[in-house]
Coordinates of C-alpha atoms and ligand atoms in Angstrom, one line a residue:
M1 CA 44.9 -100.3 102.0
S2 CA 44.7 -101.9 98.8
G3 CA 43.5 -105.3 96.6
A4 CA 39.9 -105.9 95.8
N5 CA 38.1 -103.1 97.3
Q6 CA 40.1 -100.2 96.1
Q7 CA 37.5 -98.7 94.2
Q8 CA 35.9 -97.9 97.4
I9 CA 38.9 -96.9 98.9
E10 CA 39.5 -94.3 96.4
H11 CA 35.9 -93.2 96.4
W12 CA 35.3 -92.5 100.0
N13 CA 38.8 -90.8 100.6
G14 CA 38.0 -88.9 97.8
P15 CA 34.7 -87.3 96.5
G16 CA 32.4 -90.1 98.7
G17 CA 34.6 -89.4 102.1
A18 CA 34.6 -85.6 101.4
S19 CA 31.0 -85.2 100.8
W20 CA 30.3 -87.5 103.5
R21 CA 32.5 -85.4 106.3
R22 CA 30.6 -82.0 104.9
H23 CA 27.1 -83.0 105.3
Q24 CA 28.4 -85.3 108.6
E25 CA 25.8 -82.9 110.5
R26 CA 22.3 -82.8 108.1
L27 CA 23.3 -87.1 107.7
D28 CA 23.7 -87.5 111.0
D29 CA 20.2 -85.8 111.9
M30 CA 18.4 -87.1 108.5
F31 CA 19.8 -90.9 109.3
A32 CA 19.2 -90.8 113.6
A33 CA 15.4 -93.2 113.2
F34 CA 17.5 -95.8 111.3
S35 CA 19.7 -95.3 114.2
E36 CA 17.5 -95.7 116.4
A37 CA 16.5 -98.8 114.6
A38 CA 19.0 -100.4 114.3
L39 CA 20.8 -100.0 117.5
R40 CA 17.7 -101.2 119.4
A41 CA 18.4 -104.3 117.4
A42 CA 21.5 -104.7 118.6
A43 CA 20.2 -105.5 121.7
V44 CA 24.2 -103.3 123.7
R45 CA 24.4 -104.4 126.9
P46 CA 26.6 -101.9 129.2
G47 CA 30.2 -104.3 129.4
E48 CA 30.4 -105.7 125.8
R49 CA 32.9 -105.3 123.2
V50 CA 31.7 -103.9 119.8
L51 CA 32.6 -103.5 116.3
D52 CA 31.3 -100.5 114.1
V53 CA 32.5 -101.8 110.6
G54 CA 32.3 -98.7 108.0
C55 CA 31.8 -96.5 111.5
G56 CA 32.0 -93.1 108.7
A57 CA 32.2 -90.1 111.0
G58 CA 30.7 -92.1 114.2
A59 CA 27.6 -91.5 114.6
T60 CA 26.9 -94.9 115.8
T61 CA 30.3 -95.1 117.2
L62 CA 29.7 -93.0 119.5
A63 CA 26.3 -94.0 120.3
L64 CA 27.4 -97.4 121.3
A65 CA 30.1 -95.8 123.3
G66 CA 27.5 -94.5 125.9
M67 CA 25.6 -97.6 125.4
V68 CA 28.4 -100.5 126.6
G69 CA 29.9 -97.3 129.3
P70 CA 33.4 -97.2 130.7
G71 CA 33.0 -101.2 131.2
G72 CA 33.1 -102.6 127.8
A73 CA 34.5 -101.4 124.4
V74 CA 33.7 -100.2 121.2
V75 CA 36.2 -100.1 118.1
G76 CA 35.2 -98.5 114.7
V77 CA 36.9 -99.3 111.4
D78 CA 36.9 -97.5 108.3
V79 CA 38.9 -97.1 105.6
S80 CA 38.7 -93.4 104.8
A81 CA 40.7 -91.0 106.1
P82 CA 38.2 -87.8 105.9
L83 CA 35.6 -90.0 107.5
L84 CA 37.2 -91.1 110.4
G85 CA 39.1 -88.2 111.3
R86 CA 36.3 -86.5 112.2
A87 CA 35.1 -89.3 114.3
R88 CA 38.7 -88.6 116.1
E89 CA 37.3 -85.2 117.1
R90 CA 33.9 -86.3 118.0
A91 CA 35.4 -88.9 120.2
D92 CA 38.1 -86.8 121.9
A93 CA 35.0 -83.9 121.8
A94 CA 32.7 -85.9 124.2
G95 CA 35.6 -87.4 126.3
L96 CA 34.8 -90.9 124.9
A97 CA 37.3 -93.3 124.7
V98 CA 36.7 -95.4 121.4
E99 CA 39.0 -96.5 118.7
L100 CA 39.3 -96.2 115.6
R101 CA 41.5 -97.9 113.0
L102 CA 42.1 -97.2 109.5
A103 CA 41.5 -100.4 107.6
D104 CA 40.0 -102.4 105.3
A105 CA 37.1 -103.7 107.3
A106 CA 37.4 -107.0 104.4
D107 CA 40.7 -108.6 105.3
A108 CA 42.4 -106.3 108.3
P109 CA 43.2 -107.4 111.3
L110 CA 39.8 -106.5 113.6
G111 CA 40.9 -106.7 117.2
G112 CA 38.1 -108.9 118.8
P113 CA 37.0 -111.2 119.8
Y114 CA 33.4 -108.6 120.1
D115 CA 30.2 -109.6 121.4
L116 CA 28.4 -107.0 118.8
L117 CA 29.6 -106.2 115.1
F118 CA 27.4 -103.5 113.9
S119 CA 27.3 -101.9 111.4
R120 CA 24.7 -98.7 109.9
F121 CA 25.0 -98.8 106.1
G122 CA 28.7 -100.0 106.2
V123 CA 28.7 -103.4 104.7
M124 CA 27.2 -103.3 101.3
F125 CA 30.9 -102.3 99.8
F126 CA 32.6 -104.8 99.4
A127 CA 33.7 -106.9 96.5
D128 CA 34.0 -110.0 98.0
P129 CA 31.1 -110.0 100.3
V130 CA 31.4 -113.6 101.4
A131 CA 35.0 -113.4 102.3
A132 CA 34.8 -110.1 103.9
F133 CA 31.6 -111.6 106.2
T134 CA 33.5 -114.6 107.0
H135 CA 36.7 -112.3 108.2
L136 CA 34.5 -110.2 110.0
R137 CA 33.1 -113.6 111.9
A138 CA 36.3 -114.3 113.1
A139 CA 36.3 -111.4 114.9
A140 CA 33.1 -112.2 116.4
K141 CA 32.9 -114.0 119.9
P142 CA 31.6 -117.4 119.5
D143 CA 28.2 -116.4 120.8
G144 CA 28.4 -113.3 119.3
R145 CA 25.4 -111.1 117.4
L146 CA 25.8 -109.3 113.7
A147 CA 23.2 -106.5 113.5
F148 CA 23.5 -104.0 110.7
M149 CA 21.7 -102.0 108.6
C150 CA 21.4 -102.2 104.9
W151 CA 19.6 -100.3 101.8
R152 CA 15.9 -102.2 100.5
A153 CA 15.8 -101.8 97.0
A154 CA 16.4 -98.7 95.2
A155 CA 12.8 -98.4 93.5
D156 CA 11.5 -98.8 97.1
N157 CA 14.4 -95.7 98.4
D158 CA 12.7 -92.7 97.2
W159 CA 15.6 -91.0 97.7
G160 CA 17.7 -93.2 95.2
A161 CA 15.6 -93.6 92.6
L162 CA 13.8 -89.5 92.2
P163 CA 16.7 -88.5 90.9
H164 CA 17.6 -90.9 88.0
R165 CA 13.4 -90.6 87.2
A166 CA 13.9 -87.0 86.8
L167 CA 16.4 -87.4 84.4
R168 CA 14.9 -89.9 82.7
D169 CA 15.1 -87.8 79.4
L170 CA 17.4 -85.3 79.9
L171 CA 21.0 -87.2 79.8
P172 CA 22.2 -90.9 77.8
P173 CA 20.8 -93.6 78.8
L174 CA 23.6 -95.2 81.7
P175 CA 25.1 -98.6 80.7
P176 CA 23.2 -101.3 82.3
T177 CA 24.2 -101.8 86.3
D178 CA 24.6 -105.3 88.3
P179 CA 22.5 -104.6 91.1
S180 CA 24.5 -106.9 93.2
A181 CA 28.3 -104.7 92.8
P182 CA 29.1 -102.9 95.4
G183 CA 27.2 -99.6 96.4
P184 CA 24.3 -98.6 98.4
F185 CA 21.9 -101.1 96.9
A186 CA 24.1 -104.4 96.7
F187 CA 22.3 -105.9 100.1
A188 CA 18.8 -104.8 98.6
D189 CA 17.7 -108.9 98.0
R190 CA 17.0 -110.8 101.0
G191 CA 18.1 -113.9 99.3
R192 CA 21.2 -112.7 98.5
V193 CA 21.3 -111.1 102.1
L194 CA 20.9 -114.7 103.5
A195 CA 23.2 -117.0 100.8
I196 CA 25.9 -114.2 101.7
L197 CA 25.9 -114.1 106.0
E198 CA 24.9 -117.8 105.6
A199 CA 27.8 -118.6 103.3
A200 CA 30.0 -117.1 105.9
G201 CA 29.1 -119.7 108.4
F202 CA 26.5 -116.7 110.5
R203 CA 23.7 -119.2 112.0
D204 CA 19.8 -117.5 112.7
V205 CA 20.1 -114.7 110.0
A206 CA 17.2 -112.7 109.9
L207 CA 16.2 -109.7 108.1
A208 CA 12.7 -106.8 108.8
P209 CA 12.1 -104.0 106.5
F210 CA 12.2 -100.8 108.6
D211 CA 11.0 -97.0 106.8
A212 CA 10.7 -94.4 107.9
P213 CA 10.9 -90.6 104.9
L214 CA 14.5 -89.1 105.1
R215 CA 14.3 -85.6 104.9
F216 CA 16.2 -84.1 102.7
G217 CA 16.6 -80.0 102.8
R218 CA 15.5 -77.3 106.0
G219 CA 14.1 -73.7 105.8
D220 CA 11.6 -71.5 107.2
S221 CA 9.4 -71.9 104.0
R222 CA 8.7 -74.4 101.6
E223 CA 11.1 -72.7 98.6
A224 CA 14.1 -72.0 101.4
A225 CA 13.3 -76.2 102.2
L226 CA 13.1 -77.1 98.2
D227 CA 16.8 -75.0 97.3
D228 CA 18.4 -76.5 100.5
A229 CA 17.2 -80.0 99.5
L230 CA 18.2 -79.1 95.9
A231 CA 21.5 -77.7 97.1
Q232 CA 22.5 -81.1 99.1
A233 CA 21.3 -83.2 96.9
A234 CA 24.2 -81.4 94.2
E235 CA 26.4 -82.8 96.2
V236 CA 25.9 -85.9 98.3
G237 CA 24.3 -89.0 97.3
P238 CA 23.2 -90.6 93.7
L239 CA 22.4 -87.5 92.1
T240 CA 26.5 -86.4 92.4
R241 CA 27.3 -89.4 90.2
L242 CA 24.4 -88.7 87.7
L243 CA 25.6 -85.2 86.9
A244 CA 29.6 -85.9 86.9
G245 CA 31.2 -84.9 84.1
H246 CA 28.4 -83.2 82.2
D247 CA 29.2 -79.6 81.4
D248 CA 27.3 -76.9 83.7
D249 CA 23.9 -76.0 81.0
L250 CA 22.7 -80.0 81.4
R251 CA 24.0 -79.5 85.0
R252 CA 21.5 -76.5 85.2
R253 CA 18.2 -78.2 83.7
A254 CA 18.7 -81.6 85.5
L255 CA 18.8 -79.6 89.1
A256 CA 15.4 -77.8 87.4
A257 CA 14.1 -81.4 86.8
V258 CA 15.0 -82.7 90.1
R259 CA 13.2 -79.9 92.5
A260 CA 10.5 -80.0 89.9
A261 CA 10.6 -83.5 91.0
F262 CA 11.7 -82.7 94.5
A263 CA 8.5 -80.1 94.8
E264 CA 6.2 -82.7 94.9
R265 CA 7.2 -84.0 98.2
A266 CA 8.0 -81.1 99.8
G267 CA 6.3 -79.8 103.2
P268 CA 5.9 -76.0 104.7
D269 CA 9.7 -77.1 106.4
G270 CA 11.6 -79.7 104.5
V271 CA 11.0 -82.6 101.7
F272 CA 10.3 -85.4 102.9
L273 CA 11.6 -88.6 100.5
R274 CA 10.2 -92.2 101.2
A275 CA 13.1 -95.0 102.4
A276 CA 13.2 -98.8 103.1
A277 CA 16.3 -100.6 105.0
W278 CA 16.5 -104.2 106.0
I279 CA 18.0 -104.6 110.1
V280 CA 19.5 -107.8 109.5
T281 CA 20.5 -109.7 112.5
A282 CA 22.0 -113.2 112.8
R283 CA 24.5 -115.1 114.6
A284 CA 28.1 -115.6 115.1
Ligands
SAM1 C1 27.7 -94.9 103.4 S1 28.6 -94.4 104.9 C2 28.1 -95.1 106.3 C3 29.0 -94.6 107.4 C4 29.1 -94.9 108.7 N1 28.5 -95.9 108.4 C5 26.9 -93.9 109.0 O1 26.0 -94.3 108.9 O2 27.1 -92.9 108.9 C6 29.9 -96.1 104.1 C7 30.8 -96.3 105.1 O3 31.7 -97.7 104.6 C8 33.0 -97.4 104.6 N2 33.2 -98.5 103.9 C9 33.6 -98.5 103.0 N3 34.1 -100.2 102.4 C10 35.2 -100.4 103.8 C11 35.8 -101.8 104.2 N4 35.4 -102.6 102.8 N5 36.1 -101.5 105.2 C12 35.9 -100.6 105.7 N6 35.1 -99.6 105.6 C13 34.1 -98.9 104.5 C14 32.9 -95.9 103.4 O4 34.9 -95.5 103.9 C15 31.7 -94.6 104.8 O5 33.0 -94.6 105.4

């Protein structure tokens, strides 16, 4: 795999893939309500053929396989070898016959044709989203469906914005970023998503907001939950990128600032951060 998505391919085979793999159970637990809502919107039926785009460690791939049953088929495609490896282990352990392809969903052969193109947070990383979605649509049946979940704006997602706010006075100012650059918030703008999907040939595009708190950290006490939340945030997610390359002293001060911000959201058994997504549906 190489080409326009090379930077993302390196990230998801490097630090991004390693930390998502290490925290797979925790992340799946955190995203459970989001999975459920996206799968409900996908209206999966027994016997269908489904492509799970950017399937990662396979949580939704396995759920989809259970929903389509033995008469259907599910293919997961992802660029990340470590995450697909985890998906393979889980599928084997569950005795589920899913196909897992290590490939760039933007331009690799995808098999099909599929009744449903599905994704949980796996489609915001394409360098050329119109080309990628045009390619994906070609793998769908003429009356096939698209259903995916993506994040709304960082400002509506405390898990994304809070570390930035907490570190504002500690870190040198970050260079301005292009809000449409590949990354978790690339599909935050409703108009942009509509334009991309319509340019790729999808019809009846609809975006519905979905909000639920994300639980960071667990513990028997508020302090233990806070420690756990901080340990998680330091290993996976936006804080890791903010702290990359900084010395130990700054890291210590930064983590203290994030802990103080988390403390405002801590309950007796966890830290709960606001999260806001779109559920996007369309016809191929
Ligand atoms: C935020 S993770 C979500 C993973 C999984 N869907 C989940 O919800 O746990 C994004 C996933 O998209 C994958 N990805 C990024 N760019 C991709 C591409 N061009 N083709 C296929 N997968 C891609 C990454 O490797 C990663 O597994």
